């Protein structure tokens, strides 16, 4: 089983290049099958989730051609099957985007109902509500969601919760519906805007993405396009916090600083300097970190996908900090692992009360999910001694070459696959 072996203590210093946004890519790949013409997508991160999405597209007859590591050509012309197999849904929840895309294009789709997930209950009632409002018959039978319609008609939809997934899914289903659709209380995340821009580049008429009201004027068909995915806000934020926690000096390149404002603000509050330029941010952690409070919120609030990373930083910050998770109800499972590294954190419901400790100590731990896994790597980088992290497949779902990028910043981290390799790492790092 592959593990990360980390010898902590080196401040991260240097420059790191951020890849395309995984969560935008997942939706854009799904949406690319909505035309019979060829679509060229650039800046697709080469991570497990995007690769699974491309396999899911191939499984229904779509043609996916890799031009280079980050560029793919997709054609949905030869799609024969409107059923997304169980296996893909198990691997990536976001295959529900194929439901919106297939329903929008073929007026029919069938996808296995996504199961539970490590970070708590994740219902899809708002996706279903939106599809129904557009005139689809949506039923759940034998664990499948079956959505079909004679015709889709534009509608006025009010989302009961701010949800990225349902906003994007319903937007995709609505772009070729007859007439106008209005989505109120829409999610405003950068990847919602990116998907809207992508659909517009295919001839859709989507206005207002990035605000809480999205207006869509249905068009009869979409055409081919060439599109470049935005940089990954969460990958960037993860490296920014890695700089803070290791008392480093890291320039995170190829980012949109505006998307990172809530992250930069919190880093400032805990005592880091953050310098922004056009497409980069530099984080310098020269002073001891101090406590703060944070609550996760929909964009432009502090992202839930950065909650474990900030918790790791606050675990090393002087004083008592409070982290409140308001998006997912079970997102503190990694705290047990962090406690094994010496953190002093008490979780009560959706709140973590953190008493900063001077340092973490290396331990053998497991990555419970994608973002928590990355956060534990950061903890390991700052810890005294060696940290071994299991279940790194979760981390590889969303971070491309994570350990290699960290190595270029001076981290002592390696992917090991046997006791022998681990032993070699220990000998090398002393
Ligand atoms: C997406 C991201 C995930 C991120 C999350 C919040 C992808 C592939 N994943 O997940 O990394 O953590 O946004 O930024 O883009 N909800 C409902 N009913 C629904 C849908 C959602 O009640 O039909 C609730 C959820 O339980 C949650 C909240 O809405 O409490 C937000 O979820 P949502 O934004 O939909 O998350 P995902 O799209 O699953």
Short mmCIF file of C-alpha atoms and ligand atoms in Angstrom, two decimals:
data_model
loop_
_atom_site.label_atom_id
_atom_site.label_comp_id
_atom_site.label_asym_id
_atom_site.label_seq_id
_atom_site.Cartn_x
_atom_site.Cartn_y
_atom_site.Cartn_z
CA UNK A 1 0.00 0.00 0.00
CA UNK A 2 1.38 3.39 -0.94
CA UNK A 3 2.10 5.80 1.87
CA UNK A 4 3.67 9.20 2.28
CA UNK A 5 6.76 9.27 4.47
CA UNK A 6 7.49 12.76 5.75
CA UNK A 7 10.38 14.06 7.80
CA UNK A 8 9.15 17.32 9.24
CA UNK A 9 10.95 20.49 10.12
CA UNK A 10 11.97 22.08 6.83
CA UNK A 11 10.38 25.47 6.11
CA UNK A 12 8.88 25.39 2.62
CA UNK A 13 10.58 27.94 0.40
CA UNK A 14 10.23 28.71 -3.29
CA UNK A 15 7.61 28.75 -6.02
CA UNK A 16 4.86 26.32 -6.87
CA UNK A 17 2.63 26.20 -9.92
CA UNK A 18 -1.08 25.52 -9.34
CA UNK A 19 -3.06 23.30 -11.70
CA UNK A 20 -6.60 23.51 -13.05
CA UNK A 21 -9.53 23.42 -10.65
CA UNK A 22 -10.60 19.83 -10.03
CA UNK A 23 -14.17 20.71 -9.15
CA UNK A 24 -14.60 22.92 -12.21
CA UNK A 25 -13.01 20.25 -14.40
CA UNK A 26 -15.42 17.56 -13.20
CA UNK A 27 -18.45 19.59 -14.23
CA UNK A 28 -16.88 20.91 -17.44
CA UNK A 29 -15.88 17.42 -18.57
CA UNK A 30 -19.45 16.27 -17.98
CA UNK A 31 -20.90 19.31 -19.78
CA UNK A 32 -18.60 18.76 -22.77
CA UNK A 33 -20.76 15.83 -23.95
CA UNK A 34 -23.71 18.18 -24.42
CA UNK A 35 -22.70 18.99 -27.99
CA UNK A 36 -22.14 16.62 -30.92
CA UNK A 37 -19.17 18.75 -31.93
CA UNK A 38 -15.67 18.33 -30.52
CA UNK A 39 -14.65 20.20 -27.40
CA UNK A 40 -11.04 20.92 -26.45
CA UNK A 41 -10.39 21.48 -22.76
CA UNK A 42 -7.09 22.79 -21.42
CA UNK A 43 -5.68 22.89 -17.90
CA UNK A 44 -7.46 19.68 -16.82
CA UNK A 45 -5.71 18.48 -13.66
CA UNK A 46 -4.34 14.95 -13.96
CA UNK A 47 -5.88 13.59 -10.76
CA UNK A 48 -7.89 10.48 -10.00
CA UNK A 49 -11.31 12.16 -9.96
CA UNK A 50 -10.96 13.76 -13.38
CA UNK A 51 -9.61 10.52 -14.83
CA UNK A 52 -12.60 8.62 -13.45
CA UNK A 53 -14.96 11.20 -14.95
CA UNK A 54 -13.31 10.69 -18.36
CA UNK A 55 -13.69 6.91 -17.98
CA UNK A 56 -17.37 7.41 -17.13
CA UNK A 57 -17.78 9.45 -20.33
CA UNK A 58 -16.06 6.69 -22.33
CA UNK A 59 -18.28 4.08 -20.67
CA UNK A 60 -21.38 5.62 -22.28
CA UNK A 61 -19.76 5.90 -25.72
CA UNK A 62 -18.16 9.35 -25.58
CA UNK A 63 -14.72 9.74 -27.17
CA UNK A 64 -11.99 11.11 -24.95
CA UNK A 65 -8.64 11.85 -26.50
CA UNK A 66 -5.74 13.06 -24.42
CA UNK A 67 -3.69 15.59 -26.36
CA UNK A 68 -1.18 16.03 -23.55
CA UNK A 69 -1.19 15.60 -19.79
CA UNK A 70 -3.57 18.53 -19.24
CA UNK A 71 -5.42 18.84 -22.55
CA UNK A 72 -8.28 16.63 -23.66
CA UNK A 73 -10.54 16.50 -26.66
CA UNK A 74 -14.02 15.16 -26.03
CA UNK A 75 -16.76 14.23 -28.42
CA UNK A 76 -20.22 13.32 -27.22
CA UNK A 77 -21.47 12.54 -30.70
CA UNK A 78 -21.26 8.77 -30.38
CA UNK A 79 -22.94 8.47 -26.97
CA UNK A 80 -25.15 5.39 -27.05
CA UNK A 81 -25.93 4.74 -23.46
CA UNK A 82 -27.57 7.05 -20.92
CA UNK A 83 -26.85 4.89 -17.91
CA UNK A 84 -23.94 5.72 -15.61
CA UNK A 85 -22.69 2.62 -13.87
CA UNK A 86 -22.51 2.19 -10.15
CA UNK A 87 -18.72 1.88 -10.12
CA UNK A 88 -18.18 5.43 -11.31
CA UNK A 89 -20.61 6.92 -8.81
CA UNK A 90 -18.86 5.01 -6.05
CA UNK A 91 -15.53 6.46 -7.13
CA UNK A 92 -16.67 10.04 -7.67
CA UNK A 93 -19.84 11.57 -6.35
CA UNK A 94 -19.54 14.28 -8.97
CA UNK A 95 -20.66 11.83 -11.65
CA UNK A 96 -24.08 13.25 -10.78
CA UNK A 97 -23.05 16.02 -13.17
CA UNK A 98 -23.62 13.51 -15.96
CA UNK A 99 -27.24 13.39 -14.85
CA UNK A 100 -27.73 17.10 -15.59
CA UNK A 101 -25.68 16.92 -18.79
CA UNK A 102 -27.44 13.84 -20.22
CA UNK A 103 -30.88 15.03 -19.16
CA UNK A 104 -30.21 18.42 -20.75
CA UNK A 105 -29.04 16.92 -24.03
CA UNK A 106 -31.01 13.67 -24.44
CA UNK A 107 -33.90 14.42 -22.02
CA UNK A 108 -33.11 11.18 -20.27
CA UNK A 109 -30.50 9.87 -17.84
CA UNK A 110 -30.04 7.17 -15.30
CA UNK A 111 -27.44 7.33 -12.56
CA UNK A 112 -26.89 5.30 -9.39
CA UNK A 113 -27.93 7.25 -6.33
CA UNK A 114 -24.76 8.57 -4.71
CA UNK A 115 -24.13 6.94 -1.36
CA UNK A 116 -22.87 8.49 1.85
CA UNK A 117 -19.48 10.02 2.05
CA UNK A 118 -16.74 10.46 4.60
CA UNK A 119 -17.67 14.02 5.41
CA UNK A 120 -21.29 13.38 6.31
CA UNK A 121 -24.72 13.25 4.78
CA UNK A 122 -24.80 14.65 1.25
CA UNK A 123 -28.36 14.69 -0.07
CA UNK A 124 -29.22 15.46 -3.69
CA UNK A 125 -32.77 16.64 -3.14
CA UNK A 126 -32.04 20.06 -4.64
CA UNK A 127 -30.76 18.51 -7.88
CA UNK A 128 -33.98 16.49 -8.12
CA UNK A 129 -36.14 19.48 -7.24
CA UNK A 130 -34.51 21.49 -10.03
CA UNK A 131 -34.91 18.75 -12.65
CA UNK A 132 -38.57 18.33 -11.69
CA UNK A 133 -39.14 22.07 -11.96
CA UNK A 134 -37.82 21.87 -15.53
CA UNK A 135 -40.51 19.28 -16.28
CA UNK A 136 -38.55 16.05 -15.85
CA UNK A 137 -40.06 13.03 -14.26
CA UNK A 138 -37.51 11.96 -11.64
CA UNK A 139 -37.94 8.72 -9.77
CA UNK A 140 -35.76 6.57 -7.63
CA UNK A 141 -35.98 2.86 -8.35
CA UNK A 142 -33.67 0.07 -7.25
CA UNK A 143 -31.08 2.58 -6.08
CA UNK A 144 -31.11 4.45 -9.40
CA UNK A 145 -32.15 8.00 -10.14
CA UNK A 146 -34.06 7.96 -13.39
CA UNK A 147 -34.77 11.35 -14.92
CA UNK A 148 -36.68 11.75 -18.17
CA UNK A 149 -38.77 14.34 -19.95
CA UNK A 150 -40.63 14.74 -23.20
CA UNK A 151 -39.56 18.37 -23.20
CA UNK A 152 -37.70 20.47 -20.68
CA UNK A 153 -39.20 23.87 -20.02
CA UNK A 154 -37.54 26.82 -18.30
CA UNK A 155 -38.67 27.45 -14.77
CA UNK A 156 -38.16 29.59 -11.68
CA UNK A 157 -36.23 27.56 -9.11
CA UNK A 158 -35.39 28.59 -5.56
CA UNK A 159 -32.64 26.51 -3.98
CA UNK A 160 -33.42 25.76 -0.32
CA UNK A 161 -29.72 25.56 0.51
CA UNK A 162 -26.73 27.08 -1.24
CA UNK A 163 -25.36 24.11 -3.14
CA UNK A 164 -22.58 24.09 -5.71
CA UNK A 165 -23.54 20.67 -7.06
CA UNK A 166 -27.24 21.37 -7.59
CA UNK A 167 -26.61 24.87 -8.99
CA UNK A 168 -24.29 23.46 -11.65
CA UNK A 169 -26.36 20.36 -12.35
CA UNK A 170 -29.60 22.30 -12.84
CA UNK A 171 -27.77 24.94 -14.91
CA UNK A 172 -26.60 22.19 -17.28
CA UNK A 173 -30.07 20.67 -17.54
CA UNK A 174 -31.57 24.11 -18.26
CA UNK A 175 -29.28 25.40 -21.04
CA UNK A 176 -31.24 23.60 -23.76
CA UNK A 177 -34.66 23.80 -22.07
CA UNK A 178 -37.33 25.86 -23.80
CA UNK A 179 -37.59 29.41 -22.47
CA UNK A 180 -36.04 31.04 -19.46
CA UNK A 181 -34.83 29.44 -16.22
CA UNK A 182 -34.05 31.45 -13.12
CA UNK A 183 -32.06 29.83 -10.32
CA UNK A 184 -32.35 31.79 -7.09
CA UNK A 185 -30.11 31.36 -4.05
CA UNK A 186 -27.50 29.95 -6.43
CA UNK A 187 -23.99 29.04 -5.29
CA UNK A 188 -21.39 31.68 -6.26
CA UNK A 189 -18.20 29.59 -6.16
CA UNK A 190 -15.56 30.32 -8.83
CA UNK A 191 -16.23 26.96 -10.44
CA UNK A 192 -19.94 27.77 -10.85
CA UNK A 193 -18.80 30.80 -12.88
CA UNK A 194 -16.28 28.70 -14.79
CA UNK A 195 -18.91 26.14 -15.81
CA UNK A 196 -21.26 28.96 -16.89
CA UNK A 197 -18.46 30.52 -18.96
CA UNK A 198 -17.74 27.15 -20.52
CA UNK A 199 -21.41 26.59 -21.40
CA UNK A 200 -21.59 30.11 -22.85
CA UNK A 201 -18.53 29.37 -24.99
CA UNK A 202 -20.60 26.48 -26.41
CA UNK A 203 -23.42 28.85 -27.32
CA UNK A 204 -25.48 28.70 -24.13
CA UNK A 205 -26.95 31.88 -22.70
CA UNK A 206 -26.22 31.86 -18.96
CA UNK A 207 -26.14 35.20 -17.14
CA UNK A 208 -25.50 36.12 -13.52
CA UNK A 209 -23.23 33.23 -12.52
CA UNK A 210 -21.20 34.45 -9.54
CA UNK A 211 -24.27 36.21 -8.09
CA UNK A 212 -27.10 34.48 -6.29
CA UNK A 213 -29.48 34.73 -9.24
CA UNK A 214 -28.59 32.88 -12.44
CA UNK A 215 -30.69 33.46 -15.55
CA UNK A 216 -30.58 31.00 -18.42
CA UNK A 217 -32.18 31.45 -21.82
CA UNK A 218 -32.62 28.07 -23.46
CA UNK A 219 -31.00 27.49 -26.87
CA UNK A 220 -31.79 24.60 -29.23
CA UNK A 221 -28.27 23.24 -29.35
CA UNK A 222 -24.68 23.77 -28.22
CA UNK A 223 -21.56 23.79 -30.38
CA UNK A 224 -17.91 22.84 -30.01
CA UNK A 225 -15.45 25.05 -28.17
CA UNK A 226 -11.93 25.42 -26.81
CA UNK A 227 -11.75 26.28 -23.16
CA UNK A 228 -9.16 26.65 -20.38
CA UNK A 229 -10.15 25.71 -16.83
CA UNK A 230 -9.49 28.18 -14.00
CA UNK A 231 -6.76 27.53 -11.40
CA UNK A 232 -7.64 25.43 -8.37
CA UNK A 233 -8.53 27.64 -5.41
CA UNK A 234 -8.19 24.80 -2.91
CA UNK A 235 -4.87 23.46 -4.18
CA UNK A 236 -3.55 27.04 -3.97
CA UNK A 237 -4.96 27.51 -0.46
CA UNK A 238 -3.42 24.24 0.66
CA UNK A 239 0.08 25.38 -0.37
CA UNK A 240 -0.55 28.78 1.26
CA UNK A 241 -1.29 27.07 4.55
CA UNK A 242 1.66 24.71 4.07
CA UNK A 243 3.85 27.83 3.93
CA UNK A 244 2.28 29.18 7.12
CA UNK A 245 2.56 25.97 9.11
CA UNK A 246 6.20 25.31 8.17
CA UNK A 247 7.19 28.96 8.77
CA UNK A 248 8.10 29.20 5.13
CA UNK A 249 8.08 31.63 2.23
CA UNK A 250 6.16 30.30 -0.76
CA UNK A 251 4.98 31.97 -3.94
CA UNK A 252 1.92 30.21 -5.28
CA UNK A 253 1.80 30.84 -9.02
CA UNK A 254 -0.91 30.64 -11.67
CA UNK A 255 -3.76 31.61 -9.36
CA UNK A 256 -6.59 34.14 -9.36
CA UNK A 257 -5.87 36.10 -6.12
CA UNK A 258 -9.50 37.27 -5.92
CA UNK A 259 -10.59 33.64 -5.44
CA UNK A 260 -8.19 33.35 -2.51
CA UNK A 261 -9.31 36.42 -0.55
CA UNK A 262 -10.96 34.60 2.37
CA UNK A 263 -7.88 32.39 2.68
CA UNK A 264 -5.43 35.31 2.48
CA UNK A 265 -7.49 37.23 5.07
CA UNK A 266 -7.26 34.38 7.59
CA UNK A 267 -3.52 33.98 6.98
CA UNK A 268 -3.11 37.71 7.67
CA UNK A 269 -5.13 37.39 10.85
CA UNK A 270 -2.90 34.64 12.20
CA UNK A 271 0.25 36.64 11.51
CA UNK A 272 1.42 35.78 7.98
CA UNK A 273 2.24 38.27 5.30
CA UNK A 274 0.40 37.74 2.03
CA UNK A 275 1.55 39.63 -1.06
CA UNK A 276 -0.67 39.52 -4.12
CA UNK A 277 0.35 40.11 -7.70
CA UNK A 278 -1.59 39.59 -10.92
CA UNK A 279 -1.53 35.81 -10.96
CA UNK A 280 0.42 34.83 -7.84
CA UNK A 281 0.34 35.15 -4.08
CA UNK A 282 3.35 34.97 -1.80
CA UNK A 283 2.91 33.81 1.79
CA UNK A 284 5.66 34.61 4.27
CA UNK A 285 5.38 33.24 7.79
CA UNK A 286 8.11 35.08 9.66
CA UNK A 287 6.27 35.62 12.96
CA UNK A 288 4.78 33.10 15.41
CA UNK A 289 1.19 32.20 14.45
CA UNK A 290 -1.66 33.53 16.59
CA UNK A 291 -5.19 32.30 17.18
CA UNK A 292 -8.35 33.27 15.34
CA UNK A 293 -11.91 32.09 14.77
CA UNK A 294 -13.31 30.86 11.49
CA UNK A 295 -16.62 29.57 10.18
CA UNK A 296 -16.92 27.79 6.86
CA UNK A 297 -19.46 29.35 4.50
CA UNK A 298 -20.43 29.28 0.83
CA UNK A 299 -18.24 31.50 -1.39
CA UNK A 300 -17.07 34.23 -0.81
CA UNK A 301 -16.91 32.86 2.73
CA UNK A 302 -14.12 30.62 3.98
CA UNK A 303 -14.33 27.30 2.05
CA UNK A 304 -15.23 24.09 3.83
CA UNK A 305 -12.57 22.43 1.66
CA UNK A 306 -9.95 24.52 3.51
CA UNK A 307 -11.28 23.76 6.99
CA UNK A 308 -8.85 20.92 7.83
CA UNK A 309 -5.87 22.95 6.57
CA UNK A 310 -6.68 25.99 8.72
CA UNK A 311 -7.35 23.74 11.71
CA UNK A 312 -3.86 22.27 11.35
CA UNK A 313 -2.43 25.82 11.35
CA UNK A 314 -4.51 26.92 14.33
CA UNK A 315 -3.38 23.82 16.20
CA UNK A 316 0.08 25.45 16.18
CA UNK A 317 -1.11 29.01 16.84
CA UNK A 318 -0.78 30.72 20.23
CA UNK A 319 -4.04 30.88 22.15
CA UNK A 320 -7.46 29.34 21.69
CA UNK A 321 -9.14 29.23 18.29
CA UNK A 322 -12.63 28.14 17.29
CA UNK A 323 -13.45 26.55 13.94
CA UNK A 324 -17.12 26.15 13.04
CA UNK A 325 -18.07 23.89 10.15
CA UNK A 326 -21.37 25.01 8.70
CA UNK A 327 -21.51 23.11 5.38
CA UNK A 328 -20.96 19.44 6.23
CA UNK A 329 -21.85 17.95 9.58
CA UNK A 330 -19.11 15.38 9.95
CA UNK A 331 -15.96 16.99 8.80
CA UNK A 332 -13.74 16.75 11.88
CA UNK A 333 -12.91 13.05 11.69
CA UNK A 334 -9.25 13.82 11.01
CA UNK A 335 -8.94 15.50 14.42
CA UNK A 336 -8.29 12.11 16.04
CA UNK A 337 -5.27 11.69 13.77
CA UNK A 338 -4.04 15.20 14.53
CA UNK A 339 -4.41 14.48 18.23
CA UNK A 340 -2.04 11.55 17.76
CA UNK A 341 0.46 14.13 16.54
CA UNK A 342 0.07 16.15 19.72
CA UNK A 343 -2.71 18.59 18.83
CA UNK A 344 -5.04 19.77 21.58
CA UNK A 345 -8.46 19.97 19.95
CA UNK A 346 -11.91 19.32 21.37
CA UNK A 347 -14.77 18.77 18.93
CA UNK A 348 -18.32 19.52 20.01
CA UNK A 349 -20.87 19.04 17.26
CA UNK A 350 -19.83 21.20 14.36
CA UNK A 351 -17.27 23.18 16.35
CA UNK A 352 -13.62 22.52 17.08
CA UNK A 353 -12.03 24.29 20.05
CA UNK A 354 -8.31 24.40 19.53
CA UNK A 355 -5.63 25.16 22.09
CA UNK A 356 -2.45 25.88 20.20
CA UNK A 357 0.55 23.68 20.99
CA UNK A 358 4.18 24.66 20.22
CA UNK A 359 4.74 21.73 17.84
CA UNK A 360 3.38 18.48 16.44
CA UNK A 361 5.27 15.19 16.66
CA UNK A 362 5.45 12.64 13.85
CA UNK A 363 3.10 9.64 14.00
CA UNK A 364 1.61 6.90 11.83
CA UNK A 365 -1.77 8.15 10.68
CA UNK A 366 -4.38 7.69 7.92
CA UNK A 367 -5.90 10.17 5.50
CA UNK A 368 -9.65 10.01 6.13
CA UNK A 369 -10.61 11.97 2.99
CA UNK A 370 -9.13 14.22 0.33
CA UNK A 371 -8.75 17.60 2.05
CA UNK A 372 -8.16 16.23 5.54
CA UNK A 373 -5.47 14.01 4.02
CA UNK A 374 -3.71 17.03 2.54
CA UNK A 375 -4.00 18.85 5.86
CA UNK A 376 -2.36 15.94 7.68
CA UNK A 377 0.52 16.07 5.19
CA UNK A 378 0.99 19.73 6.12
CA UNK A 379 0.95 18.79 9.78
CA UNK A 380 3.61 16.16 9.06
CA UNK A 381 5.79 18.73 7.28
CA UNK A 382 5.90 20.86 10.39
CA UNK A 383 6.20 17.99 12.88
CA UNK A 384 9.23 16.87 14.79
CA UNK A 385 10.29 13.45 13.49
CA UNK A 386 8.76 11.20 10.87
CA UNK A 387 5.09 10.97 9.90
CA UNK A 388 3.73 8.08 7.87
CA UNK A 389 0.39 8.66 6.13
CA UNK A 390 -1.76 5.77 4.86
CA UNK A 391 -4.65 5.88 2.41
CA UNK A 392 -3.00 8.50 0.22
CA UNK A 393 -5.32 7.44 -2.60
CA UNK A 394 -7.76 9.95 -1.11
CA UNK A 395 -5.21 12.75 -1.49
CA UNK A 396 -4.45 11.71 -5.07
CA UNK A 397 -8.14 12.18 -5.92
CA UNK A 398 -7.55 15.92 -5.99
CA UNK A 399 -3.86 16.86 -5.83
CA UNK A 400 -1.61 16.32 -8.84
CA UNK A 401 2.00 15.41 -7.97
CA UNK A 402 1.43 16.66 -4.42
CA UNK A 403 4.60 15.20 -2.94
CA UNK A 404 6.69 16.25 -5.94
CA UNK A 405 5.50 19.87 -5.70
CA UNK A 406 6.27 19.81 -1.97
CA UNK A 407 9.74 18.37 -2.64
CA UNK A 408 10.53 21.29 -4.96
CA UNK A 409 9.73 23.59 -2.03
CA UNK A 410 12.27 21.74 0.10
CA UNK A 411 10.01 19.27 1.89
CA UNK A 412 11.34 15.87 2.85
CA UNK A 413 8.46 13.76 1.62
CA UNK A 414 8.39 10.58 -0.43
CA UNK A 415 5.83 8.12 -1.66
CA UNK A 416 6.83 4.70 -0.34
CA UNK A 417 5.39 1.31 -1.22
CA UNK A 418 7.13 -1.14 1.11
CA UNK A 419 8.82 -1.48 4.47
CA UNK A 420 12.12 -1.46 2.62
CA UNK A 421 11.43 1.88 0.97
CA UNK A 422 10.30 3.29 4.29
CA UNK A 423 13.48 2.06 5.93
CA UNK A 424 15.54 3.70 3.17
CA UNK A 425 13.65 6.96 3.72
CA UNK A 426 14.37 6.82 7.44
CA UNK A 427 18.08 6.20 6.83
CA UNK A 428 18.27 9.03 4.31
CA UNK A 429 16.48 11.58 6.45
CA UNK A 430 18.24 10.68 9.71
C1 LIG B 1 -18.93 20.59 -3.79
C2 LIG B 1 -17.48 20.22 -3.91
C3 LIG B 1 -16.90 19.94 -2.53
C4 LIG B 1 -17.17 21.11 -1.59
C5 LIG B 1 -18.64 21.49 -1.61
C6 LIG B 1 -18.93 22.77 -0.83
C7 LIG B 1 -17.36 19.18 -6.07
C8 LIG B 1 -17.18 17.94 -6.85
N1 LIG B 1 -17.35 19.07 -4.74
O1 LIG B 1 -19.59 19.45 -3.26
O2 LIG B 1 -15.50 19.75 -2.68
O3 LIG B 1 -16.82 20.72 -0.28
O4 LIG B 1 -19.07 21.72 -2.95
O5 LIG B 1 -18.18 23.82 -1.34
O6 LIG B 1 -17.47 20.26 -6.61
N2 LIG B 1 -27.15 19.87 -0.10
C9 LIG B 1 -28.48 19.56 0.07
N3 LIG B 1 -29.19 19.09 -1.01
C10 LIG B 1 -28.62 18.93 -2.23
C11 LIG B 1 -27.26 19.26 -2.40
C12 LIG B 1 -26.54 19.73 -1.31
O7 LIG B 1 -29.02 19.69 1.17
O8 LIG B 1 -29.32 18.51 -3.15
C13 LIG B 1 -26.36 20.40 1.06
C14 LIG B 1 -25.18 19.53 1.42
O9 LIG B 1 -25.55 18.51 2.30
C15 LIG B 1 -24.25 20.53 2.06
C16 LIG B 1 -24.53 21.82 1.29
O10 LIG B 1 -25.78 21.63 0.64
O11 LIG B 1 -24.62 20.75 3.41
C17 LIG B 1 -23.50 22.16 0.24
O12 LIG B 1 -23.30 21.05 -0.61
P1 LIG B 1 -22.84 21.22 -2.12
O13 LIG B 1 -22.37 22.63 -2.33
O14 LIG B 1 -23.86 20.69 -3.03
O15 LIG B 1 -21.60 20.26 -2.17
P2 LIG B 1 -21.16 19.34 -3.37
O16 LIG B 1 -21.56 19.94 -4.67
O17 LIG B 1 -21.52 17.93 -3.07
#
